[in-house]
Amino acid sequence: MPQDKIVASASSAVADVPDGASIAIAGFGVTHSFPCTLTVALRKAGPRHLRLVANSLGENELRSISLVENDQVDSLVVSFSGRAGGGTSSAERMVADGRLQLELCPQGTLVERLRAAGAGIGAFFTRTGVNTAIAEGKEVRRLNGVDHVLETALPVDYSLIRGFRGDRFGNIQFRGNGANFMPAFAKAGRVVIVEVDEVVDEIAPEDVDLPGVFVDRVVRTDLTLPVDFIASQRKAPTTRASYDGRPAWSRAEMAEVAADMLPDPSYVNLGLGIPTLISNYIDGRDIQLHAENGILGYGELAPTDDYDKDIFNAAGEYVRLRPGASFFESVESFEMVRGGHIDVVVLGAYEVDAEGSIANWSRPLVGGAIGGAMDLVASGRDVMVMLTHLSSKGRPKLVRKCGLPLTGARCVTSVVTDIAAMRRVDDTYVVERVAPGFTRDDVVRMTDFPLDFA
């Protein structure tokens, strides 16, 4: 019979973490699913020179960023070195100052590297990151006619994750899409510590989401966490640009145009930013929305007075469920994407070029926010990009050649800006709709590559 794995306190659960340890701390976006009680205890325990593996660092003293700000971390392996919702973080400033080493890793590759470590797989080839800065210095091999990048497994000394319920056998149950990164992060750890909301004597076998064989210690959380709505869900999506005194489509109107371009039936992934608003315009459509944090079949954004804290999209926004919805972990979510089971991916971006390449991350020398975008565009299926037509400085975002680091090469199939909607047909962008108040000549003048018109 396995020993009782319930530990009395978070401080005793992390007491043996030594200086120089590698530690994976799960968590999604800015505030979701972080093991906050364990993180606070680890900060108080004070081990130094840590190697921290995380998707994102979160914010404030309850989450992983606090370990960085407390000078306990020497190096990072992350998908987001900045704030997942945008903006420069203290970690990026430390990287720029030479105080912190950084390795950026696409989200799907990150969870696959962790899963591989737990499965005894030393390395694997993936299409994610081909022709981008992520592939530099790595072996690239052509398999089945497609280039793949070699990625190595990512074992760690300790893993800290969060669950809904745990029992004395170490079995863990998740709630909603709270599983997201948890199984992959757990499987990579030599010592796995799980913080849960509820401790019970035994979880029913059919309710176990992470078997106790992967878990060493279970501790009940002793923090009451505030539920914060991110800015994009607190304000109305009526923001719009104005060009030469003429109002462009608002973000909500762009989302409605983009929704009209989606096929029925289809599985559609919505990325951060403007794309998340599409979920408000699919009612009555045979469209299943997918998010890489482990949810399929969600719908419109939930109001701030009626939501479930364990049901959220890839932007961290609380959402409603539609009939047929399901939850799963991030490894399985990216299997759906890379395996070609998701029909359309919709992303925001800084630039799209004439060849159909996309750039939606920046600051490669000091950090950035890769997230899951590189995995999403490697799907081999349709990629729609939503962005304002011009930058805040009045420069075209539809350019002849991307000047920023690529997220993916020659993958974009359609574009929706705040003045036009277009599809890429036979290497040519064909404009299908133009915003009221704008002409074809306006769209041509504000675009840095040739256009055709339907």
mmCIF file of N, CA and C in Angstrom, residues 236-238 250-262 264 270 274-287 289 298-301 322 386:
data_model
loop_
_atom_site.group_PDB
_atom_site.id
_atom_site.type_symbol
_atom_site.label_atom_id
_atom_site.label_comp_id
_atom_site.label_asym_id
_atom_site.label_seq_id
_atom_site.Cartn_x
_atom_site.Cartn_y
_atom_site.Cartn_z
ATOM 1 N N ALA A 236 -16.031 47.237 -22.965
ATOM 2 C CA ALA A 236 -16.760 46.909 -24.182
ATOM 3 C C ALA A 236 -15.809 46.910 -25.377
ATOM 4 N N PRO A 237 -15.981 45.980 -26.316
ATOM 5 C CA PRO A 237 -15.061 45.874 -27.461
ATOM 6 C C PRO A 237 -15.395 46.864 -28.573
ATOM 7 N N THR A 238 -15.583 48.109 -28.197
ATOM 8 C CA THR A 238 -15.975 49.120 -29.199
ATOM 9 C C THR A 238 -14.798 49.947 -29.683
ATOM 10 N N SER A 250 -14.900 48.650 -35.679
ATOM 11 C CA SER A 250 -14.515 48.415 -34.290
ATOM 12 C C SER A 250 -14.016 46.974 -34.159
ATOM 13 N N ARG A 251 -13.452 46.654 -33.018
ATOM 14 C CA ARG A 251 -12.978 45.290 -32.798
ATOM 15 C C ARG A 251 -14.134 44.299 -32.851
ATOM 16 N N ALA A 252 -15.273 44.698 -32.308
ATOM 17 C CA ALA A 252 -16.437 43.821 -32.368
ATOM 18 C C ALA A 252 -16.892 43.615 -33.807
ATOM 19 N N GLU A 253 -16.873 44.663 -34.601
ATOM 20 C CA GLU A 253 -17.271 44.539 -36.000
ATOM 21 C C GLU A 253 -16.284 43.678 -36.782
ATOM 22 N N MET A 254 -15.000 43.807 -36.482
ATOM 23 C CA MET A 254 -14.005 42.931 -37.108
ATOM 24 C C MET A 254 -14.294 41.468 -36.774
ATOM 25 N N ALA A 255 -14.639 41.207 -35.518
ATOM 26 C CA ALA A 255 -14.937 39.845 -35.104
ATOM 27 C C ALA A 255 -16.155 39.298 -35.829
ATOM 28 N N GLU A 256 -17.156 40.143 -36.036
ATOM 29 C CA GLU A 256 -18.354 39.701 -36.745
ATOM 30 C C GLU A 256 -18.038 39.388 -38.204
ATOM 31 N N VAL A 257 -17.195 40.220 -38.842
ATOM 32 C CA VAL A 257 -16.765 39.959 -40.214
ATOM 33 C C VAL A 257 -15.986 38.647 -40.286
ATOM 34 N N ALA A 258 -15.071 38.449 -39.345
ATOM 35 C CA ALA A 258 -14.263 37.226 -39.335
ATOM 36 C C ALA A 258 -15.141 35.993 -39.129
ATOM 37 N N ALA A 259 -16.137 36.095 -38.242
ATOM 38 C CA ALA A 259 -17.036 34.968 -38.003
ATOM 39 C C ALA A 259 -17.783 34.591 -39.278
ATOM 40 N N ASP A 260 -18.167 35.589 -40.072
ATOM 41 C CA ASP A 260 -18.865 35.321 -41.338
ATOM 42 C C ASP A 260 -17.994 34.540 -42.318
ATOM 43 N N MET A 261 -16.674 34.654 -42.184
ATOM 44 C CA MET A 261 -15.761 33.986 -43.105
ATOM 45 C C MET A 261 -15.446 32.553 -42.700
ATOM 46 N N LEU A 262 -15.877 32.139 -41.520
ATOM 47 C CA LEU A 262 -15.588 30.784 -41.049
ATOM 48 C C LEU A 262 -16.554 29.785 -41.674
ATOM 49 N N ASP A 264 -18.923 26.335 -42.046
ATOM 50 C CA ASP A 264 -19.761 25.427 -41.271
ATOM 51 C C ASP A 264 -19.761 24.072 -41.973
ATOM 52 N N LEU A 270 -9.263 30.072 -31.411
ATOM 53 C CA LEU A 270 -9.200 31.528 -31.309
ATOM 54 C C LEU A 270 -8.028 31.934 -30.430
ATOM 55 N N ILE A 274 -8.097 40.337 -30.320
ATOM 56 C CA ILE A 274 -9.331 40.529 -31.067
ATOM 57 C C ILE A 274 -10.005 39.200 -31.431
ATOM 58 N N PRO A 275 -9.268 38.146 -31.802
ATOM 59 C CA PRO A 275 -9.930 36.896 -32.192
ATOM 60 C C PRO A 275 -10.891 36.331 -31.145
ATOM 61 N N THR A 276 -10.627 36.566 -29.846
ATOM 62 C CA THR A 276 -11.509 35.984 -28.827
ATOM 63 C C THR A 276 -12.939 36.499 -28.950
ATOM 64 N N LEU A 277 -13.116 37.683 -29.548
ATOM 65 C CA LEU A 277 -14.461 38.256 -29.675
ATOM 66 C C LEU A 277 -15.330 37.486 -30.662
ATOM 67 N N ILE A 278 -14.716 36.673 -31.508
ATOM 68 C CA ILE A 278 -15.489 35.879 -32.470
ATOM 69 C C ILE A 278 -16.478 34.970 -31.747
ATOM 70 N N SER A 279 -16.151 34.575 -30.524
ATOM 71 C CA SER A 279 -17.029 33.658 -29.795
ATOM 72 C C SER A 279 -18.411 34.245 -29.562
ATOM 73 N N ASN A 280 -18.546 35.567 -29.657
ATOM 74 C CA ASN A 280 -19.851 36.206 -29.471
ATOM 75 C C ASN A 280 -20.719 36.166 -30.725
ATOM 76 N N TYR A 281 -20.183 35.651 -31.848
ATOM 77 C CA TYR A 281 -20.898 35.748 -33.131
ATOM 78 C C TYR A 281 -21.047 34.393 -33.824
ATOM 79 N N ILE A 282 -21.087 33.310 -33.055
ATOM 80 C CA ILE A 282 -21.246 31.983 -33.673
ATOM 81 C C ILE A 282 -22.530 31.303 -33.228
ATOM 82 N N ASP A 283 -23.382 32.020 -32.535
ATOM 83 C CA ASP A 283 -24.623 31.426 -32.060
ATOM 84 C C ASP A 283 -25.432 30.870 -33.229
ATOM 85 N N GLY A 284 -25.862 29.623 -33.107
ATOM 86 C CA GLY A 284 -26.626 28.990 -34.169
ATOM 87 C C GLY A 284 -25.790 28.392 -35.278
ATOM 88 N N ARG A 285 -24.473 28.579 -35.213
ATOM 89 C CA ARG A 285 -23.567 28.043 -36.230
ATOM 90 C C ARG A 285 -23.022 26.686 -35.790
ATOM 91 N N ASP A 286 -22.663 25.858 -36.763
ATOM 92 C CA ASP A 286 -22.059 24.559 -36.473
ATOM 93 C C ASP A 286 -20.546 24.734 -36.378
ATOM 94 N N ILE A 287 -20.139 25.486 -35.356
ATOM 95 C CA ILE A 287 -18.725 25.791 -35.126
ATOM 96 C C ILE A 287 -18.385 25.442 -33.682
ATOM 97 N N LEU A 289 -15.532 25.889 -30.903
ATOM 98 C CA LEU A 289 -14.341 26.687 -30.596
ATOM 99 C C LEU A 289 -13.384 25.910 -29.698
ATOM 100 N N TYR A 298 -16.670 25.969 -26.466
ATOM 101 C CA TYR A 298 -17.131 27.105 -25.665
ATOM 102 C C TYR A 298 -17.800 28.138 -26.563
ATOM 103 N N GLY A 299 -18.455 29.105 -25.913
ATOM 104 C CA GLY A 299 -19.188 30.120 -26.665
ATOM 105 C C GLY A 299 -18.850 31.524 -26.227
ATOM 106 N N GLU A 300 -19.882 32.329 -26.008
ATOM 107 C CA GLU A 300 -19.684 33.754 -25.773
ATOM 108 C C GLU A 300 -18.994 34.031 -24.439
ATOM 109 N N LEU A 301 -18.445 35.247 -24.322
ATOM 110 C CA LEU A 301 -17.821 35.671 -23.074
ATOM 111 C C LEU A 301 -18.872 35.740 -21.974
ATOM 112 N N ARG A 322 -20.968 25.500 -24.685
ATOM 113 C CA ARG A 322 -22.017 25.139 -25.629
ATOM 114 C C ARG A 322 -22.234 23.623 -25.572
ATOM 115 N N MET A 386 -6.050 38.561 -37.646
ATOM 116 C CA MET A 386 -6.824 39.775 -37.391
ATOM 117 C C MET A 386 -5.899 40.831 -36.806
#
